[in-house]
Amino acid sequence: MLSTKKTLFPVSRLEREQTIYRVLQILLKLRHIGAFVQNLTSSPQSQIMSLELRFWQARTLALATELGVADHLAEGPLDVTELANRTKTNASALFRLLRALESIGIFLQVSPRVFVNTEISEYLRQDVKRSQRPWIMHALSMGHGPCEAWNYLDYSVRTAEASLQEVYGFDIWELFRRKPESNMYFNDAMRAATQAMTSAVTVAYDWSRFAVIADIGGGIGTQLVSILEASPSSTGILFDQAHVVSIPAIDARIEVINGDFFKAVPEGADAYLLRFVLHDWDDSKALAILA
């Protein structure tokens, strides 16, 4: 006998993604409420100290990521001595690093000097879906732009100029052109950031009403691919600089065009997408992009 009861979960993929999106929004609000309550019960001095420690936490996280600790722990527990041999570090110093990260939920010491991955540190591995390693390598690892920019924040505040101009003599985009490794980390970071929120973007709009969708400054096309998956009747234009989009065709429905959005953008699209773009530029250049 067939049941007439409704299923607990939505049937279609769209309904599932919409439900997940709503749940995530609720959880985010609860997280903000929790932080607010914690601030109410903490002294101002404690709150400031907590903010100070976040810089240390970010740097220890970056170093563990650079060393590939999570990758080495992928198959199971390892003693610090073995980890030190694999990462070419000092065992005593590495032990202290891992204990510091354990205090914030990254890695777990299951027996004396033996560590395993946690649910959080699993996302530091290179081989997992939606890994956060690319973003950390781009944003927190020395030598790739953002770290140096933050180190010279005082220059930007005093002059209202990009600090990397002072550090390198050119902006971050020129750094990416000159340094393929940094460009790779940036592209991978944008892919990771896009994958983390792609469902929200594809669910938020009815993309099927646009025949042609142009992603301006779209990088390697991660967002555009997800949009076209949600809208099979649409085609896309991926527009960015040559060193960014000089990749094989990623979808038969996507036309890859190299160019500079300060000079011109492709014509003929029904919708133009600018994502993670305008915040990179000052007001005058942002207006030039939109003109």
PDB file of C-alpha atoms in Angstrom:
ATOM      1  CA  MET A   1       0.000   0.000   0.000  1.00  0.00           C
ATOM      2  CA  LEU A   2       1.423   3.349  -1.033  1.00  0.00           C
ATOM      3  CA  SER A   3       1.931   5.956   1.669  1.00  0.00           C
ATOM      4  CA  THR A   4       0.278   9.344   1.183  1.00  0.00           C
ATOM      5  CA  LYS A   5       2.485  11.065   3.747  1.00  0.00           C
ATOM      6  CA  LYS A   6       4.774  13.850   2.596  1.00  0.00           C
ATOM      7  CA  THR A   7       8.482  13.085   2.555  1.00  0.00           C
ATOM      8  CA  LEU A   8      10.550  14.712   5.264  1.00  0.00           C
ATOM      9  CA  PHE A   9      12.933  16.346   2.784  1.00  0.00           C
ATOM     10  CA  PRO A  10      12.138  18.266  -0.447  1.00  0.00           C
ATOM     11  CA  VAL A  11      12.320  16.080  -3.532  1.00  0.00           C
ATOM     12  CA  SER A  12      13.870  18.309  -6.183  1.00  0.00           C
ATOM     13  CA  ARG A  13      17.460  19.523  -6.143  1.00  0.00           C
ATOM     14  CA  LEU A  14      16.276  23.149  -6.238  1.00  0.00           C
ATOM     15  CA  GLU A  15      14.027  22.628  -3.195  1.00  0.00           C
ATOM     16  CA  ARG A  16      16.826  20.893  -1.313  1.00  0.00           C
ATOM     17  CA  GLU A  17      19.271  23.715  -2.031  1.00  0.00           C
ATOM     18  CA  GLN A  18      16.714  26.357  -1.052  1.00  0.00           C
ATOM     19  CA  THR A  19      16.079  24.527   2.237  1.00  0.00           C
ATOM     20  CA  ILE A  20      19.799  24.204   2.942  1.00  0.00           C
ATOM     21  CA  TYR A  21      20.278  27.898   2.171  1.00  0.00           C
ATOM     22  CA  ARG A  22      17.520  28.892   4.624  1.00  0.00           C
ATOM     23  CA  VAL A  23      18.958  26.629   7.342  1.00  0.00           C
ATOM     24  CA  LEU A  24      22.425  28.111   6.850  1.00  0.00           C
ATOM     25  CA  GLN A  25      20.999  31.609   7.208  1.00  0.00           C
ATOM     26  CA  ILE A  26      19.347  30.625  10.496  1.00  0.00           C
ATOM     27  CA  LEU A  27      22.573  29.050  11.774  1.00  0.00           C
ATOM     28  CA  LEU A  28      24.505  32.168  10.804  1.00  0.00           C
ATOM     29  CA  LYS A  29      22.089  34.348  12.770  1.00  0.00           C
ATOM     30  CA  LEU A  30      22.389  32.033  15.785  1.00  0.00           C
ATOM     31  CA  ARG A  31      26.162  32.264  15.548  1.00  0.00           C
ATOM     32  CA  HIS A  32      25.973  36.061  15.601  1.00  0.00           C
ATOM     33  CA  ILE A  33      23.658  35.920  18.614  1.00  0.00           C
ATOM     34  CA  GLY A  34      26.113  33.603  20.384  1.00  0.00           C
ATOM     35  CA  ALA A  35      28.993  35.981  19.724  1.00  0.00           C
ATOM     36  CA  PHE A  36      26.888  38.895  20.982  1.00  0.00           C
ATOM     37  CA  VAL A  37      26.041  37.050  24.218  1.00  0.00           C
ATOM     38  CA  GLN A  38      29.694  36.142  24.719  1.00  0.00           C
ATOM     39  CA  ASN A  39      30.669  39.791  24.331  1.00  0.00           C
ATOM     40  CA  LEU A  40      28.089  40.757  26.944  1.00  0.00           C
ATOM     41  CA  THR A  41      29.651  38.385  29.468  1.00  0.00           C
ATOM     42  CA  SER A  42      33.305  39.189  28.668  1.00  0.00           C
ATOM     43  CA  SER A  43      35.238  42.200  29.863  1.00  0.00           C
ATOM     44  CA  PRO A  44      36.427  44.738  27.263  1.00  0.00           C
ATOM     45  CA  GLN A  45      40.014  43.710  28.012  1.00  0.00           C
ATOM     46  CA  SER A  46      39.201  40.045  27.329  1.00  0.00           C
ATOM     47  CA  GLN A  47      37.511  40.935  24.059  1.00  0.00           C
ATOM     48  CA  ILE A  48      40.550  42.924  22.913  1.00  0.00           C
ATOM     49  CA  MET A  49      42.902  40.105  23.897  1.00  0.00           C
ATOM     50  CA  SER A  50      40.756  37.658  21.939  1.00  0.00           C
ATOM     51  CA  LEU A  51      41.111  39.861  18.854  1.00  0.00           C
ATOM     52  CA  GLU A  52      44.880  40.075  19.358  1.00  0.00           C
ATOM     53  CA  LEU A  53      45.207  36.286  19.432  1.00  0.00           C
ATOM     54  CA  ARG A  54      43.428  35.840  16.109  1.00  0.00           C
ATOM     55  CA  PHE A  55      46.501  37.055  14.244  1.00  0.00           C
ATOM     56  CA  TRP A  56      48.597  34.364  15.913  1.00  0.00           C
ATOM     57  CA  GLN A  57      45.943  31.771  15.136  1.00  0.00           C
ATOM     58  CA  ALA A  58      45.883  32.783  11.478  1.00  0.00           C
ATOM     59  CA  ARG A  59      49.660  32.518  11.152  1.00  0.00           C
ATOM     60  CA  THR A  60      49.840  29.102  12.853  1.00  0.00           C
ATOM     61  CA  LEU A  61      47.014  27.907  10.605  1.00  0.00           C
ATOM     62  CA  ALA A  62      48.870  29.180   7.542  1.00  0.00           C
ATOM     63  CA  LEU A  63      52.117  27.472   8.525  1.00  0.00           C
ATOM     64  CA  ALA A  64      50.448  24.121   9.196  1.00  0.00           C
ATOM     65  CA  THR A  65      48.778  24.413   5.794  1.00  0.00           C
ATOM     66  CA  GLU A  66      52.056  25.248   4.048  1.00  0.00           C
ATOM     67  CA  LEU A  67      53.682  22.223   5.713  1.00  0.00           C
ATOM     68  CA  GLY A  68      50.860  19.957   4.533  1.00  0.00           C
ATOM     69  CA  VAL A  69      50.210  18.546   8.010  1.00  0.00           C
ATOM     70  CA  ALA A  70      46.588  17.655   7.217  1.00  0.00           C
ATOM     71  CA  ASP A  71      47.692  15.780   4.090  1.00  0.00           C
ATOM     72  CA  HIS A  72      50.183  13.738   6.106  1.00  0.00           C
ATOM     73  CA  LEU A  73      47.431  12.869   8.610  1.00  0.00           C
ATOM     74  CA  ALA A  74      44.982  11.859   5.882  1.00  0.00           C
ATOM     75  CA  GLU A  75      45.526   8.132   6.438  1.00  0.00           C
ATOM     76  CA  GLY A  76      45.362   8.235  10.231  1.00  0.00           C
ATOM     77  CA  PRO A  77      47.256   9.125  13.436  1.00  0.00           C
ATOM     78  CA  LEU A  78      50.935  10.064  13.293  1.00  0.00           C
ATOM     79  CA  ASP A  79      53.538  10.700  15.964  1.00  0.00           C
ATOM     80  CA  VAL A  80      55.038  14.194  15.995  1.00  0.00           C
ATOM     81  CA  THR A  81      58.505  12.791  15.316  1.00  0.00           C
ATOM     82  CA  GLU A  82      57.284  11.163  12.103  1.00  0.00           C
ATOM     83  CA  LEU A  83      55.389  14.312  11.149  1.00  0.00           C
ATOM     84  CA  ALA A  84      58.531  16.368  11.717  1.00  0.00           C
ATOM     85  CA  ASN A  85      60.533  14.030   9.476  1.00  0.00           C
ATOM     86  CA  ARG A  86      57.944  14.327   6.724  1.00  0.00           C
ATOM     87  CA  THR A  87      57.637  18.114   6.983  1.00  0.00           C
ATOM     88  CA  LYS A  88      61.365  18.737   7.606  1.00  0.00           C
ATOM     89  CA  THR A  89      60.699  20.601  10.853  1.00  0.00           C
ATOM     90  CA  ASN A  90      61.882  20.419  14.465  1.00  0.00           C
ATOM     91  CA  ALA A  91      59.744  17.892  16.360  1.00  0.00           C
ATOM     92  CA  SER A  92      59.592  19.926  19.580  1.00  0.00           C
ATOM     93  CA  ALA A  93      58.606  23.134  17.778  1.00  0.00           C
ATOM     94  CA  LEU A  94      56.084  21.307  15.579  1.00  0.00           C
ATOM     95  CA  PHE A  95      54.518  19.773  18.699  1.00  0.00           C
ATOM     96  CA  ARG A  96      53.932  23.250  20.111  1.00  0.00           C
ATOM     97  CA  LEU A  97      52.433  24.411  16.815  1.00  0.00           C
ATOM     98  CA  LEU A  98      49.995  21.487  16.741  1.00  0.00           C
ATOM     99  CA  ARG A  99      48.985  21.981  20.370  1.00  0.00           C
ATOM    100  CA  ALA A 100      48.231  25.634  19.648  1.00  0.00           C
ATOM    101  CA  LEU A 101      46.021  24.619  16.728  1.00  0.00           C
ATOM    102  CA  GLU A 102      44.367  21.877  18.782  1.00  0.00           C
ATOM    103  CA  SER A 103      43.140  24.572  21.179  1.00  0.00           C
ATOM    104  CA  ILE A 104      40.960  26.013  18.388  1.00  0.00           C
ATOM    105  CA  GLY A 105      39.687  22.694  17.049  1.00  0.00           C
ATOM    106  CA  ILE A 106      42.300  22.093  14.348  1.00  0.00           C
ATOM    107  CA  PHE A 107      43.984  18.688  14.817  1.00  0.00           C
ATOM    108  CA  LEU A 108      43.483  16.447  17.858  1.00  0.00           C
ATOM    109  CA  GLN A 109      46.056  14.775  20.101  1.00  0.00           C
ATOM    110  CA  VAL A 110      44.682  11.253  20.654  1.00  0.00           C
ATOM    111  CA  SER A 111      47.630  10.030  22.738  1.00  0.00           C
ATOM    112  CA  PRO A 112      50.894  11.647  23.883  1.00  0.00           C
ATOM    113  CA  ARG A 113      52.468  13.392  20.849  1.00  0.00           C
ATOM    114  CA  VAL A 114      50.166  11.583  18.398  1.00  0.00           C
ATOM    115  CA  PHE A 115      47.765  13.673  16.295  1.00  0.00           C
ATOM    116  CA  VAL A 116      44.862  13.103  13.903  1.00  0.00           C
ATOM    117  CA  ASN A 117      42.781  15.347  11.685  1.00  0.00           C
ATOM    118  CA  THR A 118      39.552  16.852  12.970  1.00  0.00           C
ATOM    119  CA  GLU A 119      36.460  17.637  10.910  1.00  0.00           C
ATOM    120  CA  ILE A 120      37.869  21.153  10.475  1.00  0.00           C
ATOM    121  CA  SER A 121      41.448  20.231   9.562  1.00  0.00           C
ATOM    122  CA  GLU A 122      40.192  17.785   6.925  1.00  0.00           C
ATOM    123  CA  TYR A 123      39.449  20.870   4.812  1.00  0.00           C
ATOM    124  CA  LEU A 124      43.140  21.807   4.858  1.00  0.00           C
ATOM    125  CA  ARG A 125      43.925  18.782   2.696  1.00  0.00           C
ATOM    126  CA  GLN A 126      44.628  19.226  -0.994  1.00  0.00           C
ATOM    127  CA  ASP A 127      42.532  16.285  -2.148  1.00  0.00           C
ATOM    128  CA  VAL A 128      39.161  17.003  -0.517  1.00  0.00           C
ATOM    129  CA  LYS A 129      36.185  18.653  -2.152  1.00  0.00           C
ATOM    130  CA  ARG A 130      35.854  22.332  -1.193  1.00  0.00           C
ATOM    131  CA  SER A 131      39.290  22.382   0.421  1.00  0.00           C
ATOM    132  CA  GLN A 132      40.186  25.702   2.038  1.00  0.00           C
ATOM    133  CA  ARG A 133      43.908  25.200   1.435  1.00  0.00           C
ATOM    134  CA  PRO A 134      43.976  27.378  -1.715  1.00  0.00           C
ATOM    135  CA  TRP A 135      42.388  30.319   0.102  1.00  0.00           C
ATOM    136  CA  ILE A 136      44.819  30.031   3.015  1.00  0.00           C
ATOM    137  CA  MET A 137      47.821  29.802   0.697  1.00  0.00           C
ATOM    138  CA  HIS A 138      46.630  32.902  -1.162  1.00  0.00           C
ATOM    139  CA  ALA A 139      45.572  35.050   1.787  1.00  0.00           C
ATOM    140  CA  LEU A 140      47.825  34.000   4.678  1.00  0.00           C
ATOM    141  CA  SER A 141      51.026  32.594   3.161  1.00  0.00           C
ATOM    142  CA  MET A 142      53.944  35.003   2.835  1.00  0.00           C
ATOM    143  CA  GLY A 143      55.146  36.074  -0.594  1.00  0.00           C
ATOM    144  CA  HIS A 144      51.887  36.022  -2.534  1.00  0.00           C
ATOM    145  CA  GLY A 145      50.555  39.542  -1.967  1.00  0.00           C
ATOM    146  CA  PRO A 146      47.815  39.780   0.675  1.00  0.00           C
ATOM    147  CA  CYS A 147      50.095  39.130   3.669  1.00  0.00           C
ATOM    148  CA  GLU A 148      52.521  41.814   2.537  1.00  0.00           C
ATOM    149  CA  ALA A 149      49.642  44.203   1.910  1.00  0.00           C
ATOM    150  CA  TRP A 150      48.396  43.829   5.487  1.00  0.00           C
ATOM    151  CA  ASN A 151      51.915  44.266   6.860  1.00  0.00           C
ATOM    152  CA  TYR A 152      51.980  47.698   5.218  1.00  0.00           C
ATOM    153  CA  LEU A 153      48.436  48.689   6.172  1.00  0.00           C
ATOM    154  CA  ASP A 154      49.775  51.895   7.752  1.00  0.00           C
ATOM    155  CA  TYR A 155      50.999  53.035   4.314  1.00  0.00           C
ATOM    156  CA  SER A 156      47.513  52.642   2.839  1.00  0.00           C
ATOM    157  CA  VAL A 157      45.828  54.451   5.728  1.00  0.00           C
ATOM    158  CA  ARG A 158      48.260  57.387   5.499  1.00  0.00           C
ATOM    159  CA  THR A 159      48.242  57.722   1.709  1.00  0.00           C
ATOM    160  CA  ALA A 160      45.000  56.049   0.536  1.00  0.00           C
ATOM    161  CA  GLU A 161      47.176  54.121  -1.930  1.00  0.00           C
ATOM    162  CA  ALA A 162      47.556  50.363  -2.399  1.00  0.00           C
ATOM    163  CA  SER A 163      50.324  49.205  -0.077  1.00  0.00           C
ATOM    164  CA  LEU A 164      51.737  46.657  -2.528  1.00  0.00           C
ATOM    165  CA  GLN A 165      52.718  49.566  -4.747  1.00  0.00           C
ATOM    166  CA  GLU A 166      55.080  50.553  -1.928  1.00  0.00           C
ATOM    167  CA  VAL A 167      56.266  46.976  -1.297  1.00  0.00           C
ATOM    168  CA  TYR A 168      56.858  45.818  -4.878  1.00  0.00           C
ATOM    169  CA  GLY A 169      56.570  48.915  -7.021  1.00  0.00           C
ATOM    170  CA  PHE A 170      53.481  47.517  -8.773  1.00  0.00           C
ATOM    171  CA  ASP A 171      49.968  46.337  -7.860  1.00  0.00           C
ATOM    172  CA  ILE A 172      48.773  42.848  -6.981  1.00  0.00           C
ATOM    173  CA  TRP A 173      47.525  42.121 -10.505  1.00  0.00           C
ATOM    174  CA  GLU A 174      51.000  42.758 -11.891  1.00  0.00           C
ATOM    175  CA  LEU A 175      52.356  40.458  -9.161  1.00  0.00           C
ATOM    176  CA  PHE A 176      50.062  37.708 -10.404  1.00  0.00           C
ATOM    177  CA  ARG A 177      51.234  38.299 -13.976  1.00  0.00           C
ATOM    178  CA  ARG A 178      54.887  38.051 -12.943  1.00  0.00           C
ATOM    179  CA  LYS A 179      54.577  35.219 -10.430  1.00  0.00           C
ATOM    180  CA  PRO A 180      52.687  32.160 -11.758  1.00  0.00           C
ATOM    181  CA  GLU A 181      52.637  30.445  -8.347  1.00  0.00           C
ATOM    182  CA  SER A 182      50.858  33.420  -6.753  1.00  0.00           C
ATOM    183  CA  ASN A 183      48.460  33.590  -9.713  1.00  0.00           C
ATOM    184  CA  MET A 184      47.692  29.880  -9.275  1.00  0.00           C
ATOM    185  CA  TYR A 185      46.954  30.317  -5.563  1.00  0.00           C
ATOM    186  CA  PHE A 186      44.699  33.297  -6.329  1.00  0.00           C
ATOM    187  CA  ASN A 187      42.720  31.397  -8.971  1.00  0.00           C
ATOM    188  CA  ASP A 188      42.412  28.350  -6.717  1.00  0.00           C
ATOM    189  CA  ALA A 189      41.294  30.587  -3.832  1.00  0.00           C
ATOM    190  CA  MET A 190      38.593  32.165  -5.976  1.00  0.00           C
ATOM    191  CA  ARG A 191      37.437  28.696  -6.998  1.00  0.00           C
ATOM    192  CA  ALA A 192      37.272  27.597  -3.338  1.00  0.00           C
ATOM    193  CA  ALA A 193      35.378  30.743  -2.303  1.00  0.00           C
ATOM    194  CA  THR A 194      32.938  30.318  -5.185  1.00  0.00           C
ATOM    195  CA  GLN A 195      32.326  26.648  -4.438  1.00  0.00           C
ATOM    196  CA  ALA A 196      31.554  27.523  -0.815  1.00  0.00           C
ATOM    197  CA  MET A 197      28.627  29.730  -1.831  1.00  0.00           C
ATOM    198  CA  THR A 198      27.723  28.675  -5.351  1.00  0.00           C
ATOM    199  CA  SER A 199      24.395  27.123  -4.324  1.00  0.00           C
ATOM    200  CA  ALA A 200      23.232  30.417  -2.819  1.00  0.00           C
ATOM    201  CA  VAL A 201      24.017  32.268  -6.050  1.00  0.00           C
ATOM    202  CA  THR A 202      22.339  29.757  -8.351  1.00  0.00           C
ATOM    203  CA  VAL A 203      19.230  29.554  -6.145  1.00  0.00           C
ATOM    204  CA  ALA A 204      18.874  33.302  -5.547  1.00  0.00           C
ATOM    205  CA  TYR A 205      18.025  34.157  -9.174  1.00  0.00           C
ATOM    206  CA  ASP A 206      16.120  32.648 -12.052  1.00  0.00           C
ATOM    207  CA  TRP A 207      19.026  32.511 -14.504  1.00  0.00           C
ATOM    208  CA  SER A 208      16.933  30.741 -17.144  1.00  0.00           C
ATOM    209  CA  ARG A 209      15.395  34.083 -18.182  1.00  0.00           C
ATOM    210  CA  PHE A 210      18.787  35.104 -19.625  1.00  0.00           C
ATOM    211  CA  ALA A 211      19.842  33.605 -22.945  1.00  0.00           C
ATOM    212  CA  VAL A 212      23.455  34.811 -22.657  1.00  0.00           C
ATOM    213  CA  ILE A 213      25.214  35.421 -19.318  1.00  0.00           C
ATOM    214  CA  ALA A 214      28.577  37.219 -19.242  1.00  0.00           C
ATOM    215  CA  ASP A 215      30.831  36.761 -16.211  1.00  0.00           C
ATOM    216  CA  ILE A 216      33.107  39.825 -16.177  1.00  0.00           C
ATOM    217  CA  GLY A 217      36.381  39.183 -14.381  1.00  0.00           C
ATOM    218  CA  GLY A 218      35.138  35.621 -14.009  1.00  0.00           C
ATOM    219  CA  GLY A 219      38.538  34.007 -13.469  1.00  0.00           C
ATOM    220  CA  ILE A 220      38.597  30.342 -14.364  1.00  0.00           C
ATOM    221  CA  GLY A 221      34.817  30.136 -14.682  1.00  0.00           C
ATOM    222  CA  THR A 222      33.733  28.215 -11.584  1.00  0.00           C
ATOM    223  CA  GLN A 223      30.709  30.424 -10.908  1.00  0.00           C
ATOM    224  CA  LEU A 224      29.611  30.599 -14.535  1.00  0.00           C
ATOM    225  CA  VAL A 225      29.753  26.815 -14.876  1.00  0.00           C
ATOM    226  CA  SER A 226      27.495  26.381 -11.830  1.00  0.00           C
ATOM    227  CA  ILE A 227      25.020  28.946 -13.174  1.00  0.00           C
ATOM    228  CA  LEU A 228      24.816  27.195 -16.546  1.00  0.00           C
ATOM    229  CA  GLU A 229      24.285  23.868 -14.782  1.00  0.00           C
ATOM    230  CA  ALA A 230      21.259  25.456 -13.099  1.00  0.00           C
ATOM    231  CA  SER A 231      20.110  26.984 -16.399  1.00  0.00           C
ATOM    232  CA  PRO A 232      20.651  24.474 -19.241  1.00  0.00           C
ATOM    233  CA  SER A 233      19.002  26.765 -21.809  1.00  0.00           C
ATOM    234  CA  SER A 234      21.550  29.578 -21.299  1.00  0.00           C
ATOM    235  CA  THR A 235      25.009  30.124 -22.771  1.00  0.00           C
ATOM    236  CA  GLY A 236      27.884  32.035 -21.208  1.00  0.00           C
ATOM    237  CA  ILE A 237      30.770  34.398 -21.863  1.00  0.00           C
ATOM    238  CA  LEU A 238      33.807  34.170 -19.584  1.00  0.00           C
ATOM    239  CA  PHE A 239      35.782  37.429 -19.702  1.00  0.00           C
ATOM    240  CA  ASP A 240      39.109  38.069 -17.972  1.00  0.00           C
ATOM    241  CA  GLN A 241      42.781  38.747 -18.638  1.00  0.00           C
ATOM    242  CA  ALA A 242      44.730  36.310 -20.782  1.00  0.00           C
ATOM    243  CA  HIS A 243      46.935  34.906 -18.003  1.00  0.00           C
ATOM    244  CA  VAL A 244      43.793  34.095 -15.999  1.00  0.00           C
ATOM    245  CA  VAL A 245      41.519  32.488 -18.587  1.00  0.00           C
ATOM    246  CA  SER A 246      44.155  30.894 -20.827  1.00  0.00           C
ATOM    247  CA  ILE A 247      42.745  27.461 -20.021  1.00  0.00           C
ATOM    248  CA  PRO A 248      41.067  24.771 -22.137  1.00  0.00           C
ATOM    249  CA  ALA A 249      37.367  25.180 -22.837  1.00  0.00           C
ATOM    250  CA  ILE A 250      35.516  24.226 -19.658  1.00  0.00           C
ATOM    251  CA  ASP A 251      32.019  23.991 -21.114  1.00  0.00           C
ATOM    252  CA  ALA A 252      30.844  23.838 -24.701  1.00  0.00           C
ATOM    253  CA  ARG A 253      28.324  26.598 -23.950  1.00  0.00           C
ATOM    254  CA  ILE A 254      30.979  29.031 -22.654  1.00  0.00           C
ATOM    255  CA  GLU A 255      32.850  31.400 -24.952  1.00  0.00           C
ATOM    256  CA  VAL A 256      36.168  32.460 -23.397  1.00  0.00           C
ATOM    257  CA  ILE A 257      37.230  36.032 -24.237  1.00  0.00           C
ATOM    258  CA  ASN A 258      40.459  37.702 -23.107  1.00  0.00           C
ATOM    259  CA  GLY A 259      40.457  41.409 -22.392  1.00  0.00           C
ATOM    260  CA  ASP A 260      40.665  44.357 -20.027  1.00  0.00           C
ATOM    261  CA  PHE A 261      37.389  45.539 -18.474  1.00  0.00           C
ATOM    262  CA  PHE A 262      38.780  49.073 -18.178  1.00  0.00           C
ATOM    263  CA  LYS A 263      38.831  49.249 -21.980  1.00  0.00           C
ATOM    264  CA  ALA A 264      35.803  47.258 -23.112  1.00  0.00           C
ATOM    265  CA  VAL A 265      33.627  44.283 -22.245  1.00  0.00           C
ATOM    266  CA  PRO A 266      31.876  41.833 -24.572  1.00  0.00           C
ATOM    267  CA  GLU A 267      28.591  43.033 -26.015  1.00  0.00           C
ATOM    268  CA  GLY A 268      25.391  41.116 -26.610  1.00  0.00           C
ATOM    269  CA  ALA A 269      24.831  39.453 -23.233  1.00  0.00           C
ATOM    270  CA  ASP A 270      21.457  39.590 -21.487  1.00  0.00           C
ATOM    271  CA  ALA A 271      22.992  39.589 -17.995  1.00  0.00           C
ATOM    272  CA  TYR A 272      26.392  40.767 -16.756  1.00  0.00           C
ATOM    273  CA  LEU A 273      27.810  39.263 -13.580  1.00  0.00           C
ATOM    274  CA  LEU A 274      30.452  41.082 -11.495  1.00  0.00           C
ATOM    275  CA  ARG A 275      31.461  38.992  -8.514  1.00  0.00           C
ATOM    276  CA  PHE A 276      34.463  39.573  -6.236  1.00  0.00           C
ATOM    277  CA  VAL A 277      35.515  42.400  -8.572  1.00  0.00           C
ATOM    278  CA  LEU A 278      34.425  45.908  -7.564  1.00  0.00           C
ATOM    279  CA  HIS A 279      35.825  45.707  -4.028  1.00  0.00           C
ATOM    280  CA  ASP A 280      39.326  45.374  -5.526  1.00  0.00           C
ATOM    281  CA  TRP A 281      39.267  48.915  -6.928  1.00  0.00           C
ATOM    282  CA  ASP A 282      38.878  52.477  -5.692  1.00  0.00           C
ATOM    283  CA  ASP A 283      35.674  54.421  -6.437  1.00  0.00           C
ATOM    284  CA  SER A 284      36.887  56.019  -9.663  1.00  0.00           C
ATOM    285  CA  LYS A 285      38.003  52.706 -11.156  1.00  0.00           C
ATOM    286  CA  ALA A 286      34.860  50.939  -9.961  1.00  0.00           C
ATOM    287  CA  LEU A 287      32.787  53.558 -11.785  1.00  0.00           C
ATOM    288  CA  ALA A 288      34.941  53.063 -14.887  1.00  0.00           C
ATOM    289  CA  ILE A 289      34.218  49.327 -14.808  1.00  0.00           C
ATOM    290  CA  LEU A 290      30.486  49.975 -14.514  1.00  0.00           C
ATOM    291  CA  ALA A 291      30.424  52.692 -17.205  1.00  0.00           C
TER     292      ALA A 291
END
